[in-house]
PDB file of C-alpha atoms in Angstrom:
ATOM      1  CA  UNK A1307       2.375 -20.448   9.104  1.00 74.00           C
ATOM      2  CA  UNK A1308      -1.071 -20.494   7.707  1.00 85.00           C
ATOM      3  CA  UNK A1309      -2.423 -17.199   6.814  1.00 93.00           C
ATOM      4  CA  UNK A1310      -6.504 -16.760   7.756  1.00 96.00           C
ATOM      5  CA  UNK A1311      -7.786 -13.919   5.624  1.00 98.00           C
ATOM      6  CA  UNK A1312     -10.970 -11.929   5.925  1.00 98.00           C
ATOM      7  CA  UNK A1313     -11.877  -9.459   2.801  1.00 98.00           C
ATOM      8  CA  UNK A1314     -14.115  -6.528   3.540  1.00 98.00           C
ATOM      9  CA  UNK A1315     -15.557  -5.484   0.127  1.00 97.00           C
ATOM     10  CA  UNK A1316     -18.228  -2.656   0.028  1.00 96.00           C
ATOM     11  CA  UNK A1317     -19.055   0.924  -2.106  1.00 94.00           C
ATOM     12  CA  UNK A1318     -17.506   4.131  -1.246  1.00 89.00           C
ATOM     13  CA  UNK A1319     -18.688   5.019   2.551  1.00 91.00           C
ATOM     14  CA  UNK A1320     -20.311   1.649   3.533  1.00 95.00           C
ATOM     15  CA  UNK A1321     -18.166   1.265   6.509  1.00 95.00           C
ATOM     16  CA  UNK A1322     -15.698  -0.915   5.624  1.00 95.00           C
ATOM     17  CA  UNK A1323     -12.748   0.858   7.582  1.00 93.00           C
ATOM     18  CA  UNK A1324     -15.095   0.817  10.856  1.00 95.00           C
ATOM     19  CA  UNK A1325     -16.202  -2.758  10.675  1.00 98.00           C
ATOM     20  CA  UNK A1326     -12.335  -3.864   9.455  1.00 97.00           C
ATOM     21  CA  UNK A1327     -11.108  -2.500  12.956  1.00 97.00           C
ATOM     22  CA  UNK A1328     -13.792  -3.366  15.281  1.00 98.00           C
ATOM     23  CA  UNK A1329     -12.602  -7.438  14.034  1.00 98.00           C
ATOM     24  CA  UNK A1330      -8.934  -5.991  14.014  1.00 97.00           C
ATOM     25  CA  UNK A1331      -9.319  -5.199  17.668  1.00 97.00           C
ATOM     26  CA  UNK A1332     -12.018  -7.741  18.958  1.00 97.00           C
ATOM     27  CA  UNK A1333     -10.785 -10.477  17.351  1.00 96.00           C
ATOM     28  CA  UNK A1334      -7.094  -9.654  17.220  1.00 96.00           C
ATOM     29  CA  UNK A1335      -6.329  -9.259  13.238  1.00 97.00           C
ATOM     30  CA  UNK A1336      -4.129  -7.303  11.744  1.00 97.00           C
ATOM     31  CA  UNK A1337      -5.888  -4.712   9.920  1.00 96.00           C
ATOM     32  CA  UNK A1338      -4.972  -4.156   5.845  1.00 95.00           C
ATOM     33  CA  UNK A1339      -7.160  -0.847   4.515  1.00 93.00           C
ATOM     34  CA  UNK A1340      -6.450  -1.641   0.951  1.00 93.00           C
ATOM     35  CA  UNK A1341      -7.655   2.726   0.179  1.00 91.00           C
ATOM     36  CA  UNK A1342      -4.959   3.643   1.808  1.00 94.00           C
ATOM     37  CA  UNK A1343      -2.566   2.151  -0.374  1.00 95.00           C
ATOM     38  CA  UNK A1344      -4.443   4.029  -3.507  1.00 95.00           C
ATOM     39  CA  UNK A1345      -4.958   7.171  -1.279  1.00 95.00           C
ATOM     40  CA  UNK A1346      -1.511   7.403  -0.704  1.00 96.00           C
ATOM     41  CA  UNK A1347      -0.082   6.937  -4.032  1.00 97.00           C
ATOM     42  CA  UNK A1348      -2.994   9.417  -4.995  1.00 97.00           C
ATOM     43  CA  UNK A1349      -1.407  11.752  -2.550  1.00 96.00           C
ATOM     44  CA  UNK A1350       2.259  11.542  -4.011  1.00 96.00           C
ATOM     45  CA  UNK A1351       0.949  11.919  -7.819  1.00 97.00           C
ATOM     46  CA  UNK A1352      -0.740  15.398  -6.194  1.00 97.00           C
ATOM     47  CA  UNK A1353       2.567  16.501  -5.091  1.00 96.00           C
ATOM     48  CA  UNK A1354       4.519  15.408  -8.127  1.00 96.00           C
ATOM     49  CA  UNK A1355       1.779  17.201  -9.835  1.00 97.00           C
ATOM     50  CA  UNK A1356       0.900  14.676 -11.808  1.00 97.00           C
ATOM     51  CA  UNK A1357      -2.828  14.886 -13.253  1.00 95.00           C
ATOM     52  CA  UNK A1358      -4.763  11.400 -13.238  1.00 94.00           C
ATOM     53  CA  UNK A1359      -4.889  11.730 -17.036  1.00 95.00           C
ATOM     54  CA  UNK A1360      -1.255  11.262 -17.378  1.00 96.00           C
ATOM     55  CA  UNK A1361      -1.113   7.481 -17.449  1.00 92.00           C
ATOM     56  CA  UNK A1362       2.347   7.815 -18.889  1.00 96.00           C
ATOM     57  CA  UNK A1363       4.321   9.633 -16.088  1.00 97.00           C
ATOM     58  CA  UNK A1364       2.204   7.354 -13.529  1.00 97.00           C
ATOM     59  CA  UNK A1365       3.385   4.305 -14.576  1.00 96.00           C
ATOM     60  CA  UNK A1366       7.034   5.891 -14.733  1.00 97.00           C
ATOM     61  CA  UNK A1367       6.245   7.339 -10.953  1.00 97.00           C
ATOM     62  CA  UNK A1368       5.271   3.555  -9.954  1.00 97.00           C
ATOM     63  CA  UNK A1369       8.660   1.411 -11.692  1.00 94.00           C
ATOM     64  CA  UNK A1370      10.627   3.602  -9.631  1.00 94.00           C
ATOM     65  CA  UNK A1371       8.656   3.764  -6.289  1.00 92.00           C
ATOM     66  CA  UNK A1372      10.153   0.496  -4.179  1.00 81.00           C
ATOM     67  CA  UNK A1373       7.838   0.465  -1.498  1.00 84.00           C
ATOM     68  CA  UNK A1374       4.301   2.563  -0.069  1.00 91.00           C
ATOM     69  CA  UNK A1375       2.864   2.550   3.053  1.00 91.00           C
ATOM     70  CA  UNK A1376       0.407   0.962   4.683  1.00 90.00           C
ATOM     71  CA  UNK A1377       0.084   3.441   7.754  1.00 88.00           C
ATOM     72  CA  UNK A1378      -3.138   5.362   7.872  1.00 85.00           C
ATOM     73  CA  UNK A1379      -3.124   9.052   7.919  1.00 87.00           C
ATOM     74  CA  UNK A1380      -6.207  11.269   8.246  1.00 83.00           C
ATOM     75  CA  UNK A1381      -4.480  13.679   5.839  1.00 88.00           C
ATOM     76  CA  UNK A1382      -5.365  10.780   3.201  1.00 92.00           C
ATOM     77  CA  UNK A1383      -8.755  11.333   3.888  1.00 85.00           C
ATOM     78  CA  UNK A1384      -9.475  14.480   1.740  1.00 89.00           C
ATOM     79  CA  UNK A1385     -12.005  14.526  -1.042  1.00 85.00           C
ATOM     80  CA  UNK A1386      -9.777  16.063  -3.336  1.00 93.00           C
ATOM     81  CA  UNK A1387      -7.220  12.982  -2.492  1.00 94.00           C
ATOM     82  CA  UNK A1388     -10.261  10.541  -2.850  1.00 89.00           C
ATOM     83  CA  UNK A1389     -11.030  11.708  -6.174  1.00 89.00           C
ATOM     84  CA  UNK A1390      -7.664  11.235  -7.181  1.00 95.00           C
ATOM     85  CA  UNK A1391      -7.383   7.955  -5.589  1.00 94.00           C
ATOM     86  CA  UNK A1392     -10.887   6.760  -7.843  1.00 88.00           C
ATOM     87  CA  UNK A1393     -10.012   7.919 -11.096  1.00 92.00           C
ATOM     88  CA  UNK A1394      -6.094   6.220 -10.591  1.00 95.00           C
ATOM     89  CA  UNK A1395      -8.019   3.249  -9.664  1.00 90.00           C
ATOM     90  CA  UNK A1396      -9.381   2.761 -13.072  1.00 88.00           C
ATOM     91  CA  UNK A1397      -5.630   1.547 -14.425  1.00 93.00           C
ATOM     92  CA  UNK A1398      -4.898  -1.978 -14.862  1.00 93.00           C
ATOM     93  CA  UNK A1399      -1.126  -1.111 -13.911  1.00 95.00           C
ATOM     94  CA  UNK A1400      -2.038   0.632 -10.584  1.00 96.00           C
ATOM     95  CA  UNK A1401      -4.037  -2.060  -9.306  1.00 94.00           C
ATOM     96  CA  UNK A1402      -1.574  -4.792 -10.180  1.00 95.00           C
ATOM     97  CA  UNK A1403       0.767  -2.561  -7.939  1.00 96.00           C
ATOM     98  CA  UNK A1404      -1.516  -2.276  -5.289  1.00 96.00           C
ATOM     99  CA  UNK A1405      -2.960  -5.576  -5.417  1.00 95.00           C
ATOM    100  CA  UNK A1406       0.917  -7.254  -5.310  1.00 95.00           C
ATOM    101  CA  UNK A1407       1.556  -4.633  -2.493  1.00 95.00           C
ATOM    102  CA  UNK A1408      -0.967  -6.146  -0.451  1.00 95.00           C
ATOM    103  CA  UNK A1409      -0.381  -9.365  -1.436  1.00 96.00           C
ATOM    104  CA  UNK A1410       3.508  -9.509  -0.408  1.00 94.00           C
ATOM    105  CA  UNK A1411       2.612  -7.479   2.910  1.00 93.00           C
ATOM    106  CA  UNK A1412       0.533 -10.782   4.353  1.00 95.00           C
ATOM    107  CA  UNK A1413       3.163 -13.161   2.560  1.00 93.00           C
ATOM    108  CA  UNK A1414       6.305 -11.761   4.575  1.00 92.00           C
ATOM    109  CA  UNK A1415       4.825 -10.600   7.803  1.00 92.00           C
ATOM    110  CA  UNK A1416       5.869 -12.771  10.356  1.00 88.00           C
ATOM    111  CA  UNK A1417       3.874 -11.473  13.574  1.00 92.00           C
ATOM    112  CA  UNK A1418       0.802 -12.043  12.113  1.00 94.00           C
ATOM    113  CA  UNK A1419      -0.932 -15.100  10.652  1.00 95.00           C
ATOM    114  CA  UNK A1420      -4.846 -13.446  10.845  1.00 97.00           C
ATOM    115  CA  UNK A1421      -5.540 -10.414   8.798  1.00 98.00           C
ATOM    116  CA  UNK A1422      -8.564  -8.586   7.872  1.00 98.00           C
ATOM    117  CA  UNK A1423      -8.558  -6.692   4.780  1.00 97.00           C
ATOM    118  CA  UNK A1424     -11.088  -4.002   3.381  1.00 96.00           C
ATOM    119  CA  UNK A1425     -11.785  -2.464  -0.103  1.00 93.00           C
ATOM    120  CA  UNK A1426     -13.640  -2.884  -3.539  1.00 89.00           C
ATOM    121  CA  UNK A1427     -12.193  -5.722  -4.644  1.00 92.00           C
ATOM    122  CA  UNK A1428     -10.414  -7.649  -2.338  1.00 96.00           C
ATOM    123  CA  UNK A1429     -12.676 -10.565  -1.766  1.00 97.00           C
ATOM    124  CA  UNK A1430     -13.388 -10.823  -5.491  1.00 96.00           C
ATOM    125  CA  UNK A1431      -9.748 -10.688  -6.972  1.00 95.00           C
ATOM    126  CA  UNK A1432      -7.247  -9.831  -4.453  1.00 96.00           C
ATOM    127  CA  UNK A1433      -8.034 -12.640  -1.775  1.00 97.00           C
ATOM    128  CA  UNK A1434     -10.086 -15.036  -3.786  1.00 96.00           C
ATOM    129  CA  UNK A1435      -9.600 -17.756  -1.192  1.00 96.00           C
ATOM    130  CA  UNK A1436     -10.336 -16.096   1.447  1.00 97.00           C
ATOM    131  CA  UNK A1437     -11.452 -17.591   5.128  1.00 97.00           C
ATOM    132  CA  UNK A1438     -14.528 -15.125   5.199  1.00 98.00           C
ATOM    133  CA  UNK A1439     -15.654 -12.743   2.520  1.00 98.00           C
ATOM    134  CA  UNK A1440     -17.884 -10.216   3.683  1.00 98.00           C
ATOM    135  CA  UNK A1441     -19.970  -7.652   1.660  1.00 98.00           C
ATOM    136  CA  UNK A1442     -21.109  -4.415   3.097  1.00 98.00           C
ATOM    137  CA  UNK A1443     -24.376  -3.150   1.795  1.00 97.00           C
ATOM    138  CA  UNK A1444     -25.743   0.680   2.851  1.00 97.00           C
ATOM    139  CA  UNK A1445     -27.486   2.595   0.889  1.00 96.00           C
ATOM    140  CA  UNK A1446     -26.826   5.495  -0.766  1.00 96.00           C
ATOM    141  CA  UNK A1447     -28.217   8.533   1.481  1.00 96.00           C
ATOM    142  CA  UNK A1448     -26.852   6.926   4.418  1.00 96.00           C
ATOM    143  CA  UNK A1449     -23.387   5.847   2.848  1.00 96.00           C
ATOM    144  CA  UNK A1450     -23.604  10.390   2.241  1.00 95.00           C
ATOM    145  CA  UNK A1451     -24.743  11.359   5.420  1.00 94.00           C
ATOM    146  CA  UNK A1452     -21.580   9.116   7.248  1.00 91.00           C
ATOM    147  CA  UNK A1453     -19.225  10.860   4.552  1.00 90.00           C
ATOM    148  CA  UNK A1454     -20.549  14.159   5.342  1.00 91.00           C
ATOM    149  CA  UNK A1455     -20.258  14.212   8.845  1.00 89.00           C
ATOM    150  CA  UNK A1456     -16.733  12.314   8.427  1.00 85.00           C
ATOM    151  CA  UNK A1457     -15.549  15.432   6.498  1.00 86.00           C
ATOM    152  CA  UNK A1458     -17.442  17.811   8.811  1.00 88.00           C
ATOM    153  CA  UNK A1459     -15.463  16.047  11.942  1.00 86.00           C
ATOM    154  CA  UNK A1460     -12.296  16.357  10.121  1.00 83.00           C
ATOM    155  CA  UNK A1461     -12.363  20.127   9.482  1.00 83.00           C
ATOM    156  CA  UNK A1462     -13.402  20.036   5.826  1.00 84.00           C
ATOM    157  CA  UNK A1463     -15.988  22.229   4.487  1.00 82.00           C
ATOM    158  CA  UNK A1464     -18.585  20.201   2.866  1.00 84.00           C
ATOM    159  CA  UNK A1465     -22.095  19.928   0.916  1.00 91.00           C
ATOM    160  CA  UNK A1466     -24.485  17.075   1.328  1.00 93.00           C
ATOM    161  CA  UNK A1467     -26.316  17.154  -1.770  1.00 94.00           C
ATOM    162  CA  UNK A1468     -22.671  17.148  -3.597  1.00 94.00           C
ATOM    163  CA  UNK A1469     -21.575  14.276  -1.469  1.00 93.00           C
ATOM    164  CA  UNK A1470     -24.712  12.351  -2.670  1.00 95.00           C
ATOM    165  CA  UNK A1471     -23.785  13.447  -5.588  1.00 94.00           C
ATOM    166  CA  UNK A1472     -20.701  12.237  -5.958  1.00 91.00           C
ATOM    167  CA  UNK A1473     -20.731   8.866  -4.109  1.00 94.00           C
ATOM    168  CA  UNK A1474     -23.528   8.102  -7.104  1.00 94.00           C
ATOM    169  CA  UNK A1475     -20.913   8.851  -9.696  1.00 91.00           C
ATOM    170  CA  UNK A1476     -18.719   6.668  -8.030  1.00 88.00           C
ATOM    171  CA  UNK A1477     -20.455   3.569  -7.398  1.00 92.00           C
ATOM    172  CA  UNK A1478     -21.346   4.098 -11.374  1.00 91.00           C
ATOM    173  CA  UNK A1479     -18.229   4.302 -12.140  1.00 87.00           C
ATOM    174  CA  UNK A1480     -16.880   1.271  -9.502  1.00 88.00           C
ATOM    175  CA  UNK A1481     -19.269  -0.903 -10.836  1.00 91.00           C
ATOM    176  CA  UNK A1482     -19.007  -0.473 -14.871  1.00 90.00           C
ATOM    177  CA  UNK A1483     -15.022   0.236 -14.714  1.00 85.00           C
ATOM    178  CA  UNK A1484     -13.572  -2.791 -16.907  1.00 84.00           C
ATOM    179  CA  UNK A1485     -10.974  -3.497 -14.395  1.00 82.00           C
ATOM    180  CA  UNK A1486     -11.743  -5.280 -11.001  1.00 86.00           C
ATOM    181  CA  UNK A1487     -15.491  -4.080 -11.192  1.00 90.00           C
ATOM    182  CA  UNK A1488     -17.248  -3.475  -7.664  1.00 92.00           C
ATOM    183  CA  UNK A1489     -19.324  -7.125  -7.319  1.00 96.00           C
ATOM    184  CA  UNK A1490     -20.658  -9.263  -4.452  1.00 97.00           C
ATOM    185  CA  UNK A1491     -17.893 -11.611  -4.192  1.00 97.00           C
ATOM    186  CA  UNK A1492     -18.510 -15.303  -4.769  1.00 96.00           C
ATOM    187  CA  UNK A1493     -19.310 -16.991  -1.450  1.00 97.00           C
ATOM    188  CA  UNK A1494     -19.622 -13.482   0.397  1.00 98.00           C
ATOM    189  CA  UNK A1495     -22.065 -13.053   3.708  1.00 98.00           C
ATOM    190  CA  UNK A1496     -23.879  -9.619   2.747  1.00 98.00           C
ATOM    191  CA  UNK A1497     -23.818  -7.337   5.862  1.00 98.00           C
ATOM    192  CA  UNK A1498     -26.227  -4.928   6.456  1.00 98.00           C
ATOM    193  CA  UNK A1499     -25.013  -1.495   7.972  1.00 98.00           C
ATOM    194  CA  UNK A1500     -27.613   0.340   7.586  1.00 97.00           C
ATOM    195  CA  UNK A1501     -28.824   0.758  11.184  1.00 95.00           C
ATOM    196  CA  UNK A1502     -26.953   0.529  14.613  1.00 95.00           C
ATOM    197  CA  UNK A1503     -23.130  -0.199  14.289  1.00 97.00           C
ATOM    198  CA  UNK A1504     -24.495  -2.638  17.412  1.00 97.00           C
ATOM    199  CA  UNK A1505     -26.557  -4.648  15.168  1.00 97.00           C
ATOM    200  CA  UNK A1506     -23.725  -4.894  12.195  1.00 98.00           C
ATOM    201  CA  UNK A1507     -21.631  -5.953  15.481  1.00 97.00           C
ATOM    202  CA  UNK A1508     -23.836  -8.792  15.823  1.00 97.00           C
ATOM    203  CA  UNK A1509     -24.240 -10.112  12.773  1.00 97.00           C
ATOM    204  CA  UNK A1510     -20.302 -10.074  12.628  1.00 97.00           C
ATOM    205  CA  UNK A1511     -20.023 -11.865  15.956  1.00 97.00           C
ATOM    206  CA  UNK A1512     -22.083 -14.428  14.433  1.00 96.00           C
ATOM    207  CA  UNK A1513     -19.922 -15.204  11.666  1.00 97.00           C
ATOM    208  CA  UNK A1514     -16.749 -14.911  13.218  1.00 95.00           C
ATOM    209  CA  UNK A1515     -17.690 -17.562  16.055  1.00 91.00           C
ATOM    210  CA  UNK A1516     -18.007 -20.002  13.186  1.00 86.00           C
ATOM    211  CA  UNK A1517     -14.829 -19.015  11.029  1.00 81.00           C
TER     212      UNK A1517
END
């Protein structure tokens, strides 16, 4: 069974998670968030207390872990998880995990032969052949505004300025990390989501009636 692929790559709070299911349920693909995979394993190295400095004891934590899910949780969605999550994400090792996670997830599943997967480097190194790369491009106030009311819906105190704050730090870091940099992927179609989620809708229709 051929496998279609669509990567979803974008910074921190673009809307990649949003646009990911509006094709998942429109267009019927099965929906991969690729942050869930390091949110999660973020998650269990928080409750094996193990800091994001121990590279060591991480790499022991992963050889032994068989399997992690791919189930979202809003639980995963904290900030201290999601700085957790970004500063793992800097290892070579954890990414080959997560990358070969993702990787064997489309390869075995059997119900599904169209997926749609989102992250920061999916389209550029996970999924280099994809069908459809897309690239999601907000800037940075709005990208903060979205996260701050995302936090604010979920019951999490929050600051805006700090939220500006730190989605700066981490597209710095994203892009200048020496493994899997945040880039345009080659061959990508650059979305804009800065306005309307109606107007990203239609400039996603319009790709995905020529895929």
């Amino acid at each position: 069974m051929k496998k279609i692929i669509i990567t979803i790559d974008g910074p921190a709070a673009s809307g990649k998670g949003r646009i990911a299911k509006y094709i998942s349920k429109k267009w019927k693909y099965k929906h991969l968030d690729s942050g869930v995979l390091y949110r999660r394993l973020a998650h269990k190295l928080i409750k094996k207390h193990i800091y994001y400095q121990d590279f060591i004891k991480i790499k022991k934590y992963i050889k032994q872990l068989k399997d992690i899910s791919f189930r979202p949780n809003k639980r995963l969605r904290t900030e201290i998880i999601s700085k957790m999550a970004s500063k793992i994400a800097i290892y070579e090792f954890v990414r080959d995990f997560i990358n070969k996670s993702q990787k064997k997830f489309i390869r075995e599943n059997l119900k599904h032969s169209h997926f749609v997967v989102d992250g920061r480097d999916i389209g550029s190194v996970v999924f280099k052949n994809a069908s459809l790369k897309l690239y999601i491009d907000v800037n940075e106030k709005n990208r903060a505004k979205r996260r701050y009311k995302q936090l604010i819906d979920t019951g999490e105190k929050s600051i805006y300025p700090q939220i500006l704050k730190d989605i700066k730090l981490r597209d710095k870091k994203d892009k200048n990390r020496k493994q899997s940099p945040l880039v345009i992927p080659k061959g990508a179609m650059i979305i804009n989501n800065n306005n309307s989620f109606d107007e990203t809708k239609d400039q996603i229709d319009k790709l995905m009636c020529d895929l």
